[in-house]
């Protein structure tokens, strides 16, 4: 056309159409490429999002587990020493004063444990002073009380042979009975002091427990008959021969059977039984008294512990008998316990190893 020559329209149209088709084809290829690239990027973005979610979940789980572990560690680091302190507090309530509480814990609780140990040491010193005082006073009181008792007995014998009034005899009898009561109290204090100090001597010899039970039952039977109380025995004769300190086990039986009669109302009954068990010889003393409140069952064997029972608040004691009983049973390697139901009675049981 620039040369001034004619150019066929058909050729022009064909070339134009080819050019347009080429452009369109390139545009299609570009479109397809863009779409493919976009899809790939979206897919990669989705995969990245999925991976990020997994990483977030894993990190969350790791953080949660770490938090739980740290919480448990901190909790145990605090609750464990507090549990030890609580346990030691229970020992104090039972009359024991442990001063060896050592805790690996935060400084505040460590200071509390040190203060606790100091308190226990002071309480132990006070308890020892008290025991030493009672022991000393018991020794000092025994001789004059024995003298008073013997002098009173001589006066009673003299009055029986001569002239005397009923009032004089009654007063001397009261003096004699009270002297006996004080002497028994002094002896109990001395026995308990020796037991707590580990100075009580025991003479273990083969003994038939059934015979000891029969002996004590016969001793207490007159007192029971005066109040129409029946003492029943159910004994495992012949197979209860074990090594014990005869005098101390008699002391245990006199205390338990005597208490059963003391706290049983008139017309009631007391049952004493013995039988062989896997651990050794089991002895039980059952009464039909007023029973012991559940709150006092765990402390009934503590020294100076006295329980006011329904209908028996006029009956008083020293609070030493059951503590001495427990010391004797423990020294024999046995165990003692009590079961009781209010208004139905109590059962004191102990086991002595064969």
mmCIF file of C-alpha atoms in Angstrom:
data_model
loop_
_atom_site.group_PDB
_atom_site.id
_atom_site.type_symbol
_atom_site.label_atom_id
_atom_site.label_comp_id
_atom_site.label_asym_id
_atom_site.label_seq_id
_atom_site.Cartn_x
_atom_site.Cartn_y
_atom_site.Cartn_z
ATOM 1 C CA UNK A 1 0.000 0.000 0.000
ATOM 2 C CA UNK A 2 2.909 2.338 0.720
ATOM 3 C CA UNK A 3 4.291 1.550 -2.732
ATOM 4 C CA UNK A 4 1.004 2.582 -4.257
ATOM 5 C CA UNK A 5 0.151 -0.935 -5.259
ATOM 6 C CA UNK A 6 -3.126 -2.581 -4.690
ATOM 7 C CA UNK A 7 -3.356 -5.037 -1.762
ATOM 8 C CA UNK A 8 -5.997 -7.743 -1.923
ATOM 9 C CA UNK A 9 -8.664 -7.377 0.731
ATOM 10 C CA UNK A 10 -8.938 -11.099 1.210
ATOM 11 C CA UNK A 11 -5.278 -11.414 2.098
ATOM 12 C CA UNK A 12 -5.601 -8.530 4.474
ATOM 13 C CA UNK A 13 -8.549 -10.070 6.206
ATOM 14 C CA UNK A 14 -6.808 -13.421 6.427
ATOM 15 C CA UNK A 15 -3.672 -11.920 7.928
ATOM 16 C CA UNK A 16 -5.738 -9.834 10.284
ATOM 17 C CA UNK A 17 -7.724 -12.854 11.347
ATOM 18 C CA UNK A 18 -4.545 -14.865 11.875
ATOM 19 C CA UNK A 19 -3.071 -12.065 13.929
ATOM 20 C CA UNK A 20 -6.238 -11.722 15.995
ATOM 21 C CA UNK A 21 -6.405 -15.487 16.507
ATOM 22 C CA UNK A 22 -2.789 -15.506 17.579
ATOM 23 C CA UNK A 23 -3.415 -12.762 20.069
ATOM 24 C CA UNK A 24 -6.530 -14.525 21.388
ATOM 25 C CA UNK A 25 -4.635 -17.795 21.635
ATOM 26 C CA UNK A 26 -1.875 -16.052 23.589
ATOM 27 C CA UNK A 27 -4.476 -14.432 25.806
ATOM 28 C CA UNK A 28 -6.042 -17.809 26.464
ATOM 29 C CA UNK A 29 -2.652 -19.259 27.315
ATOM 30 C CA UNK A 30 -1.960 -16.274 29.588
ATOM 31 C CA UNK A 31 -5.351 -16.684 31.229
ATOM 32 C CA UNK A 32 -4.769 -20.379 31.770
ATOM 33 C CA UNK A 33 -1.307 -19.663 33.160
ATOM 34 C CA UNK A 34 -2.664 -17.007 35.514
ATOM 35 C CA UNK A 35 -5.468 -19.281 36.662
ATOM 36 C CA UNK A 36 -3.070 -22.184 37.206
ATOM 37 C CA UNK A 37 -0.664 -19.941 39.105
ATOM 38 C CA UNK A 38 -3.530 -18.546 41.177
ATOM 39 C CA UNK A 39 -4.832 -22.028 41.969
ATOM 40 C CA UNK A 40 -1.352 -23.152 42.963
ATOM 41 C CA UNK A 41 -0.927 -20.170 45.252
ATOM 42 C CA UNK A 42 -4.370 -20.701 46.796
ATOM 43 C CA UNK A 43 -3.577 -24.390 47.299
ATOM 44 C CA UNK A 44 -0.229 -23.572 48.882
ATOM 45 C CA UNK A 45 -1.934 -20.948 51.036
ATOM 46 C CA UNK A 46 -4.499 -23.528 52.166
ATOM 47 C CA UNK A 47 -1.757 -26.015 52.946
ATOM 48 C CA UNK A 48 0.118 -23.332 54.845
ATOM 49 C CA UNK A 49 -3.041 -22.506 56.761
ATOM 50 C CA UNK A 50 -3.545 -26.201 57.599
ATOM 51 C CA UNK A 51 0.051 -26.513 58.767
ATOM 52 C CA UNK A 52 -0.309 -23.356 60.819
ATOM 53 C CA UNK A 53 -3.462 -24.765 62.471
ATOM 54 C CA UNK A 54 -1.662 -28.008 63.275
ATOM 55 C CA UNK A 55 1.298 -26.103 64.687
ATOM 56 C CA UNK A 56 -1.073 -23.924 66.716
ATOM 57 C CA UNK A 57 -2.895 -27.018 68.071
ATOM 58 C CA UNK A 58 0.378 -28.782 68.915
ATOM 59 C CA UNK A 59 1.733 -25.657 70.615
ATOM 60 C CA UNK A 60 -1.521 -25.279 72.514
ATOM 61 C CA UNK A 61 -1.393 -28.898 73.688
ATOM 62 C CA UNK A 62 2.253 -28.554 74.693
ATOM 63 C CA UNK A 63 1.457 -25.346 76.590
ATOM 64 C CA UNK A 64 -1.520 -27.001 78.312
ATOM 65 C CA UNK A 65 0.478 -30.083 79.328
ATOM 66 C CA UNK A 66 3.336 -27.898 80.532
ATOM 67 C CA UNK A 67 0.877 -25.781 82.506
ATOM 68 C CA UNK A 68 -0.679 -28.889 84.110
ATOM 69 C CA UNK A 69 2.739 -30.326 84.992
ATOM 70 C CA UNK A 70 3.882 -27.033 86.492
ATOM 71 C CA UNK A 71 0.604 -26.685 88.420
ATOM 72 C CA UNK A 72 0.914 -30.234 89.800
ATOM 73 C CA UNK A 73 4.530 -29.601 90.780
ATOM 74 C CA UNK A 74 3.673 -26.351 92.539
ATOM 75 C CA UNK A 75 0.627 -27.942 94.216
ATOM 76 C CA UNK A 76 2.614 -30.939 95.458
ATOM 77 C CA UNK A 77 5.405 -28.665 96.607
ATOM 78 C CA UNK A 78 2.888 -26.886 98.809
ATOM 79 C CA UNK A 79 0.353 -29.576 99.766
ATOM 80 C CA UNK A 80 2.885 -32.312 100.638
ATOM 81 C CA UNK A 81 4.604 -30.341 103.403
ATOM 82 C CA UNK A 82 1.228 -29.112 104.634
ATOM 83 C CA UNK A 83 0.052 -32.727 104.810
ATOM 84 C CA UNK A 84 3.164 -33.609 106.830
ATOM 85 C CA UNK A 85 2.446 -30.733 109.206
ATOM 86 C CA UNK A 86 -1.184 -31.881 109.499
ATOM 87 C CA UNK A 87 -0.030 -35.429 110.269
ATOM 88 C CA UNK A 88 2.377 -34.163 112.939
ATOM 89 C CA UNK A 89 -0.420 -32.038 114.418
ATOM 90 C CA UNK A 90 -2.442 -35.236 114.835
ATOM 91 C CA UNK A 91 0.503 -36.777 116.689
ATOM 92 C CA UNK A 92 0.528 -33.782 119.042
ATOM 93 C CA UNK A 93 -3.193 -34.284 119.683
ATOM 94 C CA UNK A 94 -2.392 -37.876 120.709
ATOM 95 C CA UNK A 95 0.257 -36.701 123.171
ATOM 96 C CA UNK A 96 3.342 -37.250 120.991
ATOM 97 C CA UNK A 97 5.617 -34.315 120.190
ATOM 98 C CA UNK A 98 7.709 -34.986 117.043
ATOM 99 C CA UNK A 99 10.341 -32.283 116.548
ATOM 100 C CA UNK A 100 12.098 -33.778 113.514
ATOM 101 C CA UNK A 101 9.906 -32.286 110.784
ATOM 102 C CA UNK A 102 12.216 -31.570 107.816
ATOM 103 C CA UNK A 103 10.611 -30.309 104.616
ATOM 104 C CA UNK A 104 12.002 -29.396 101.197
ATOM 105 C CA UNK A 105 9.542 -26.673 100.382
ATOM 106 C CA UNK A 106 9.200 -22.945 99.721
ATOM 107 C CA UNK A 107 10.911 -20.696 102.286
ATOM 108 C CA UNK A 108 7.629 -19.672 103.916
ATOM 109 C CA UNK A 109 6.620 -23.281 104.632
ATOM 110 C CA UNK A 110 10.161 -24.137 105.715
ATOM 111 C CA UNK A 111 9.945 -21.330 108.288
ATOM 112 C CA UNK A 112 6.580 -22.720 109.412
ATOM 113 C CA UNK A 113 8.137 -26.197 109.804
ATOM 114 C CA UNK A 114 11.015 -24.762 111.856
ATOM 115 C CA UNK A 115 8.553 -22.953 114.103
ATOM 116 C CA UNK A 116 6.559 -26.187 114.400
ATOM 117 C CA UNK A 117 9.677 -28.121 115.438
ATOM 118 C CA UNK A 118 10.512 -25.483 118.032
ATOM 119 C CA UNK A 119 6.985 -25.655 119.418
ATOM 120 C CA UNK A 120 7.163 -29.470 119.630
ATOM 121 C CA UNK A 121 10.511 -29.314 121.396
ATOM 122 C CA UNK A 122 9.090 -26.893 123.972
ATOM 123 C CA UNK A 123 5.991 -29.067 124.459
ATOM 124 C CA UNK A 124 8.201 -32.128 124.899
ATOM 125 C CA UNK A 125 10.218 -30.310 127.557
ATOM 126 C CA UNK A 126 7.046 -29.251 129.357
ATOM 127 C CA UNK A 127 5.645 -32.777 129.182
ATOM 128 C CA UNK A 128 8.896 -34.174 130.590
ATOM 129 C CA UNK A 129 8.873 -31.620 133.403
ATOM 130 C CA UNK A 130 5.301 -32.588 134.207
ATOM 131 C CA UNK A 131 6.138 -36.312 134.191
ATOM 132 C CA UNK A 132 9.225 -35.736 136.333
ATOM 133 C CA UNK A 133 7.153 -33.688 138.763
ATOM 134 C CA UNK A 134 4.490 -36.396 139.092
ATOM 135 C CA UNK A 135 7.150 -39.072 139.456
ATOM 136 C CA UNK A 136 8.940 -37.125 142.186
ATOM 137 C CA UNK A 137 5.717 -36.311 144.021
ATOM 138 C CA UNK A 138 4.616 -39.942 143.777
ATOM 139 C CA UNK A 139 7.842 -41.112 145.382
ATOM 140 C CA UNK A 140 7.513 -38.484 148.098
ATOM 141 C CA UNK A 141 3.862 -39.320 148.769
ATOM 142 C CA UNK A 142 4.122 -43.098 148.846
ATOM 143 C CA UNK A 143 5.943 -43.382 152.199
ATOM 144 C CA UNK A 144 3.700 -41.039 154.276
ATOM 145 C CA UNK A 145 0.562 -42.521 152.714
ATOM 146 C CA UNK A 146 1.677 -46.040 153.583
ATOM 147 C CA UNK A 147 2.393 -44.876 157.124
ATOM 148 C CA UNK A 148 -1.073 -43.306 157.403
ATOM 149 C CA UNK A 149 -2.685 -46.485 156.069
ATOM 150 C CA UNK A 150 -0.865 -48.785 158.480
ATOM 151 C CA UNK A 151 -1.483 -46.444 161.416
ATOM 152 C CA UNK A 152 -5.186 -46.309 160.580
ATOM 153 C CA UNK A 153 -5.392 -50.101 160.369
ATOM 154 C CA UNK A 154 -3.762 -50.402 163.804
ATOM 155 C CA UNK A 155 -6.235 -47.900 165.252
ATOM 156 C CA UNK A 156 -9.177 -49.808 163.759
ATOM 157 C CA UNK A 157 -7.876 -53.070 165.271
ATOM 158 C CA UNK A 158 -7.424 -51.332 168.628
ATOM 159 C CA UNK A 159 -10.950 -49.946 168.546
ATOM 160 C CA UNK A 160 -12.387 -53.371 167.751
ATOM 161 C CA UNK A 161 -10.747 -54.775 170.904
ATOM 162 C CA UNK A 162 -11.773 -51.891 173.130
ATOM 163 C CA UNK A 163 -14.580 -49.448 173.554
ATOM 164 C CA UNK A 164 -15.334 -47.231 170.612
ATOM 165 C CA UNK A 165 -18.217 -45.402 169.049
ATOM 166 C CA UNK A 166 -19.654 -46.157 165.625
ATOM 167 C CA UNK A 167 -18.649 -42.698 164.476
ATOM 168 C CA UNK A 168 -14.980 -43.321 165.326
ATOM 169 C CA UNK A 169 -14.965 -46.584 163.389
ATOM 170 C CA UNK A 170 -16.696 -44.961 160.427
ATOM 171 C CA UNK A 171 -14.199 -42.089 160.309
ATOM 172 C CA UNK A 172 -11.201 -44.436 160.523
ATOM 173 C CA UNK A 173 -12.685 -46.640 157.806
ATOM 174 C CA UNK A 174 -13.061 -43.601 155.541
ATOM 175 C CA UNK A 175 -9.447 -42.593 156.246
ATOM 176 C CA UNK A 176 -8.276 -46.126 155.418
ATOM 177 C CA UNK A 177 -10.251 -46.251 152.151
ATOM 178 C CA UNK A 178 -9.029 -42.823 151.032
ATOM 179 C CA UNK A 179 -5.443 -43.798 151.908
ATOM 180 C CA UNK A 180 -5.800 -46.889 149.709
ATOM 181 C CA UNK A 181 -7.200 -44.775 146.892
ATOM 182 C CA UNK A 182 -4.295 -42.311 147.099
ATOM 183 C CA UNK A 183 -1.740 -45.131 147.264
ATOM 184 C CA UNK A 184 -3.265 -46.687 144.129
ATOM 185 C CA UNK A 185 -3.075 -43.303 142.406
ATOM 186 C CA UNK A 186 0.565 -42.885 143.411
ATOM 187 C CA UNK A 187 1.388 -46.379 142.156
ATOM 188 C CA UNK A 188 -0.356 -45.656 138.860
ATOM 189 C CA UNK A 189 1.626 -42.442 138.406
ATOM 190 C CA UNK A 190 4.885 -44.253 139.150
ATOM 191 C CA UNK A 191 4.029 -47.084 136.734
ATOM 192 C CA UNK A 192 3.111 -44.659 133.962
ATOM 193 C CA UNK A 193 6.283 -42.635 134.486
ATOM 194 C CA UNK A 194 8.412 -45.787 134.232
ATOM 195 C CA UNK A 195 6.570 -46.942 131.124
ATOM 196 C CA UNK A 196 6.954 -43.618 129.363
ATOM 197 C CA UNK A 197 10.647 -43.525 130.235
ATOM 198 C CA UNK A 198 11.120 -47.114 129.005
ATOM 199 C CA UNK A 199 12.287 -48.207 132.460
ATOM 200 C CA UNK A 200 9.538 -50.695 133.258
ATOM 201 C CA UNK A 201 10.923 -54.226 133.646
ATOM 202 C CA UNK A 202 8.874 -57.107 132.246
ATOM 203 C CA UNK A 203 9.193 -60.777 133.148
ATOM 204 C CA UNK A 204 7.857 -62.843 130.243
ATOM 205 C CA UNK A 205 6.927 -66.425 131.148
ATOM 206 C CA UNK A 206 4.563 -68.982 129.535
ATOM 207 C CA UNK A 207 1.121 -68.223 130.933
ATOM 208 C CA UNK A 208 -2.418 -69.471 130.360
ATOM 209 C CA UNK A 209 -4.519 -66.369 129.664
ATOM 210 C CA UNK A 210 -7.728 -68.250 130.539
ATOM 211 C CA UNK A 211 -6.500 -68.805 134.091
ATOM 212 C CA UNK A 212 -5.692 -65.108 134.505
ATOM 213 C CA UNK A 213 -9.175 -64.178 133.282
ATOM 214 C CA UNK A 214 -10.800 -66.601 135.727
ATOM 215 C CA UNK A 215 -8.662 -65.226 138.584
ATOM 216 C CA UNK A 216 -9.631 -61.596 137.921
ATOM 217 C CA UNK A 217 -13.290 -62.537 137.388
ATOM 218 C CA UNK A 218 -13.389 -64.225 140.811
ATOM 219 C CA UNK A 219 -11.737 -61.182 142.420
ATOM 220 C CA UNK A 220 -14.291 -58.757 140.987
ATOM 221 C CA UNK A 221 -17.319 -61.048 141.291
ATOM 222 C CA UNK A 222 -18.275 -59.927 144.846
ATOM 223 C CA UNK A 223 -18.394 -56.287 143.704
ATOM 224 C CA UNK A 224 -20.524 -57.290 140.712
ATOM 225 C CA UNK A 225 -22.898 -59.392 142.830
ATOM 226 C CA UNK A 226 -23.571 -56.428 145.125
ATOM 227 C CA UNK A 227 -25.044 -54.652 142.088
ATOM 228 C CA UNK A 228 -26.678 -57.745 140.576
ATOM 229 C CA UNK A 229 -24.252 -57.719 137.634
ATOM 230 C CA UNK A 230 -23.443 -61.071 136.047
ATOM 231 C CA UNK A 231 -19.904 -61.786 134.778
ATOM 232 C CA UNK A 232 -19.889 -64.383 131.984
ATOM 233 C CA UNK A 233 -16.758 -65.962 130.562
ATOM 234 C CA UNK A 234 -16.259 -67.677 127.197
ATOM 235 C CA UNK A 235 -12.705 -68.937 127.234
ATOM 236 C CA UNK A 236 -10.568 -70.907 124.829
ATOM 237 C CA UNK A 237 -9.053 -73.164 127.461
ATOM 238 C CA UNK A 238 -5.829 -75.068 126.907
ATOM 239 C CA UNK A 239 -4.634 -73.353 123.726
ATOM 240 C CA UNK A 240 -3.968 -69.832 125.004
ATOM 241 C CA UNK A 241 -0.524 -70.480 126.548
ATOM 242 C CA UNK A 242 1.723 -67.553 125.568
ATOM 243 C CA UNK A 243 4.723 -65.688 126.979
ATOM 244 C CA UNK A 244 3.594 -62.625 128.924
ATOM 245 C CA UNK A 245 4.357 -60.726 132.094
ATOM 246 C CA UNK A 246 1.768 -62.333 134.356
ATOM 247 C CA UNK A 247 1.457 -59.453 136.839
ATOM 248 C CA UNK A 248 1.130 -56.824 134.115
ATOM 249 C CA UNK A 249 -1.517 -58.755 132.181
ATOM 250 C CA UNK A 250 -3.399 -59.208 135.463
ATOM 251 C CA UNK A 251 -3.209 -55.422 135.813
ATOM 252 C CA UNK A 252 -4.689 -55.057 132.306
ATOM 253 C CA UNK A 253 -7.522 -57.486 133.027
ATOM 254 C CA UNK A 254 -8.325 -55.924 136.412
ATOM 255 C CA UNK A 255 -8.536 -52.516 134.785
ATOM 256 C CA UNK A 256 -10.720 -53.582 131.834
ATOM 257 C CA UNK A 257 -13.064 -55.902 133.766
ATOM 258 C CA UNK A 258 -13.219 -53.463 136.696
ATOM 259 C CA UNK A 259 -14.159 -50.612 134.350
ATOM 260 C CA UNK A 260 -16.793 -52.790 132.674
ATOM 261 C CA UNK A 261 -18.431 -53.513 136.050
ATOM 262 C CA UNK A 262 -18.043 -49.896 137.175
ATOM 263 C CA UNK A 263 -19.823 -48.458 134.136
ATOM 264 C CA UNK A 264 -22.496 -51.151 133.799
ATOM 265 C CA UNK A 265 -25.832 -50.287 135.444
ATOM 266 C CA UNK A 266 -27.299 -52.506 138.155
ATOM 267 C CA UNK A 267 -28.737 -55.707 136.740
ATOM 268 C CA UNK A 268 -26.527 -55.650 133.638
ATOM 269 C CA UNK A 269 -23.924 -58.140 132.554
ATOM 270 C CA UNK A 270 -20.263 -58.287 131.553
ATOM 271 C CA UNK A 271 -18.840 -60.859 129.151
ATOM 272 C CA UNK A 272 -15.142 -61.765 129.019
ATOM 273 C CA UNK A 273 -14.002 -63.971 126.142
ATOM 274 C CA UNK A 274 -10.740 -65.270 124.718
ATOM 275 C CA UNK A 275 -10.021 -67.057 121.448
ATOM 276 C CA UNK A 276 -7.125 -67.891 119.180
ATOM 277 C CA UNK A 277 -6.813 -65.739 116.045
ATOM 278 C CA UNK A 278 -4.233 -65.514 113.295
ATOM 279 C CA UNK A 279 -2.295 -62.777 115.123
ATOM 280 C CA UNK A 280 -2.309 -64.563 118.507
ATOM 281 C CA UNK A 281 -4.721 -64.591 121.467
ATOM 282 C CA UNK A 282 -7.690 -62.224 121.330
ATOM 283 C CA UNK A 283 -9.295 -61.134 124.615
ATOM 284 C CA UNK A 284 -12.506 -59.085 124.687
ATOM 285 C CA UNK A 285 -14.367 -57.462 127.579
ATOM 286 C CA UNK A 286 -17.950 -56.528 126.709
ATOM 287 C CA UNK A 287 -20.349 -54.567 128.910
ATOM 288 C CA UNK A 288 -23.922 -53.295 128.729
ATOM 289 C CA UNK A 289 -23.133 -49.791 129.959
ATOM 290 C CA UNK A 290 -23.924 -46.380 128.532
ATOM 291 C CA UNK A 291 -21.330 -46.594 125.735
ATOM 292 C CA UNK A 292 -18.640 -44.133 124.700
ATOM 293 C CA UNK A 293 -19.258 -41.186 122.314
ATOM 294 C CA UNK A 294 -17.643 -41.664 118.905
ATOM 295 C CA UNK A 295 -15.589 -38.482 119.338
ATOM 296 C CA UNK A 296 -13.826 -39.998 122.366
ATOM 297 C CA UNK A 297 -12.956 -43.406 120.906
ATOM 298 C CA UNK A 298 -9.687 -42.181 119.364
ATOM 299 C CA UNK A 299 -8.473 -40.539 122.602
ATOM 300 C CA UNK A 300 -9.801 -42.933 125.237
ATOM 301 C CA UNK A 301 -6.316 -44.451 125.761
ATOM 302 C CA UNK A 302 -4.598 -41.073 126.294
ATOM 303 C CA UNK A 303 -3.383 -40.338 129.809
ATOM 304 C CA UNK A 304 -5.645 -38.164 131.970
ATOM 305 C CA UNK A 305 -8.423 -38.690 129.420
ATOM 306 C CA UNK A 306 -11.796 -39.089 131.103
ATOM 307 C CA UNK A 307 -15.162 -39.488 129.412
ATOM 308 C CA UNK A 308 -18.395 -38.419 131.079
ATOM 309 C CA UNK A 309 -20.878 -41.171 130.281
ATOM 310 C CA UNK A 310 -24.615 -40.884 130.414
ATOM 311 C CA UNK A 311 -25.901 -41.978 133.784
ATOM 312 C CA UNK A 312 -22.396 -42.364 135.193
ATOM 313 C CA UNK A 313 -21.156 -38.781 135.589
ATOM 314 C CA UNK A 314 -20.805 -39.400 139.312
ATOM 315 C CA UNK A 315 -18.160 -42.076 138.596
ATOM 316 C CA UNK A 316 -14.727 -40.522 138.600
ATOM 317 C CA UNK A 317 -11.296 -41.935 137.939
ATOM 318 C CA UNK A 318 -7.708 -40.839 137.478
ATOM 319 C CA UNK A 319 -7.643 -41.107 133.678
ATOM 320 C CA UNK A 320 -4.494 -43.238 133.951
ATOM 321 C CA UNK A 321 -5.816 -46.798 133.840
ATOM 322 C CA UNK A 322 -6.425 -47.186 130.107
ATOM 323 C CA UNK A 323 -3.186 -45.366 129.279
ATOM 324 C CA UNK A 324 -1.276 -47.866 131.441
ATOM 325 C CA UNK A 325 -3.189 -50.716 129.779
ATOM 326 C CA UNK A 326 -2.141 -49.528 126.329
ATOM 327 C CA UNK A 327 1.502 -49.192 127.385
ATOM 328 C CA UNK A 328 1.479 -52.772 128.725
ATOM 329 C CA UNK A 329 -0.138 -54.214 125.586
ATOM 330 C CA UNK A 330 2.276 -52.264 123.360
ATOM 331 C CA UNK A 331 5.230 -53.580 125.387
ATOM 332 C CA UNK A 332 3.996 -57.121 124.654
ATOM 333 C CA UNK A 333 3.921 -56.380 120.925
ATOM 334 C CA UNK A 334 0.130 -56.482 120.842
ATOM 335 C CA UNK A 335 -2.614 -54.002 120.030
ATOM 336 C CA UNK A 336 -5.730 -52.791 121.828
ATOM 337 C CA UNK A 337 -8.872 -51.078 120.573
ATOM 338 C CA UNK A 338 -12.431 -50.271 121.593
ATOM 339 C CA UNK A 339 -15.790 -50.479 119.873
ATOM 340 C CA UNK A 340 -18.818 -48.800 121.389
ATOM 341 C CA UNK A 341 -22.442 -47.927 120.724
ATOM 342 C CA UNK A 342 -24.199 -45.329 122.868
ATOM 343 C CA UNK A 343 -26.854 -46.774 125.213
ATOM 344 C CA UNK A 344 -25.808 -50.328 124.262
ATOM 345 C CA UNK A 345 -22.330 -50.782 125.698
ATOM 346 C CA UNK A 346 -18.656 -51.076 124.821
ATOM 347 C CA UNK A 347 -16.232 -53.831 123.830
ATOM 348 C CA UNK A 348 -12.550 -53.474 124.740
ATOM 349 C CA UNK A 349 -10.369 -55.958 122.849
ATOM 350 C CA UNK A 350 -6.667 -56.685 122.745
ATOM 351 C CA UNK A 351 -4.487 -59.178 120.890
ATOM 352 C CA UNK A 352 -1.258 -60.642 122.261
ATOM 353 C CA UNK A 353 1.105 -62.365 119.810
ATOM 354 C CA UNK A 354 1.917 -66.027 120.407
#
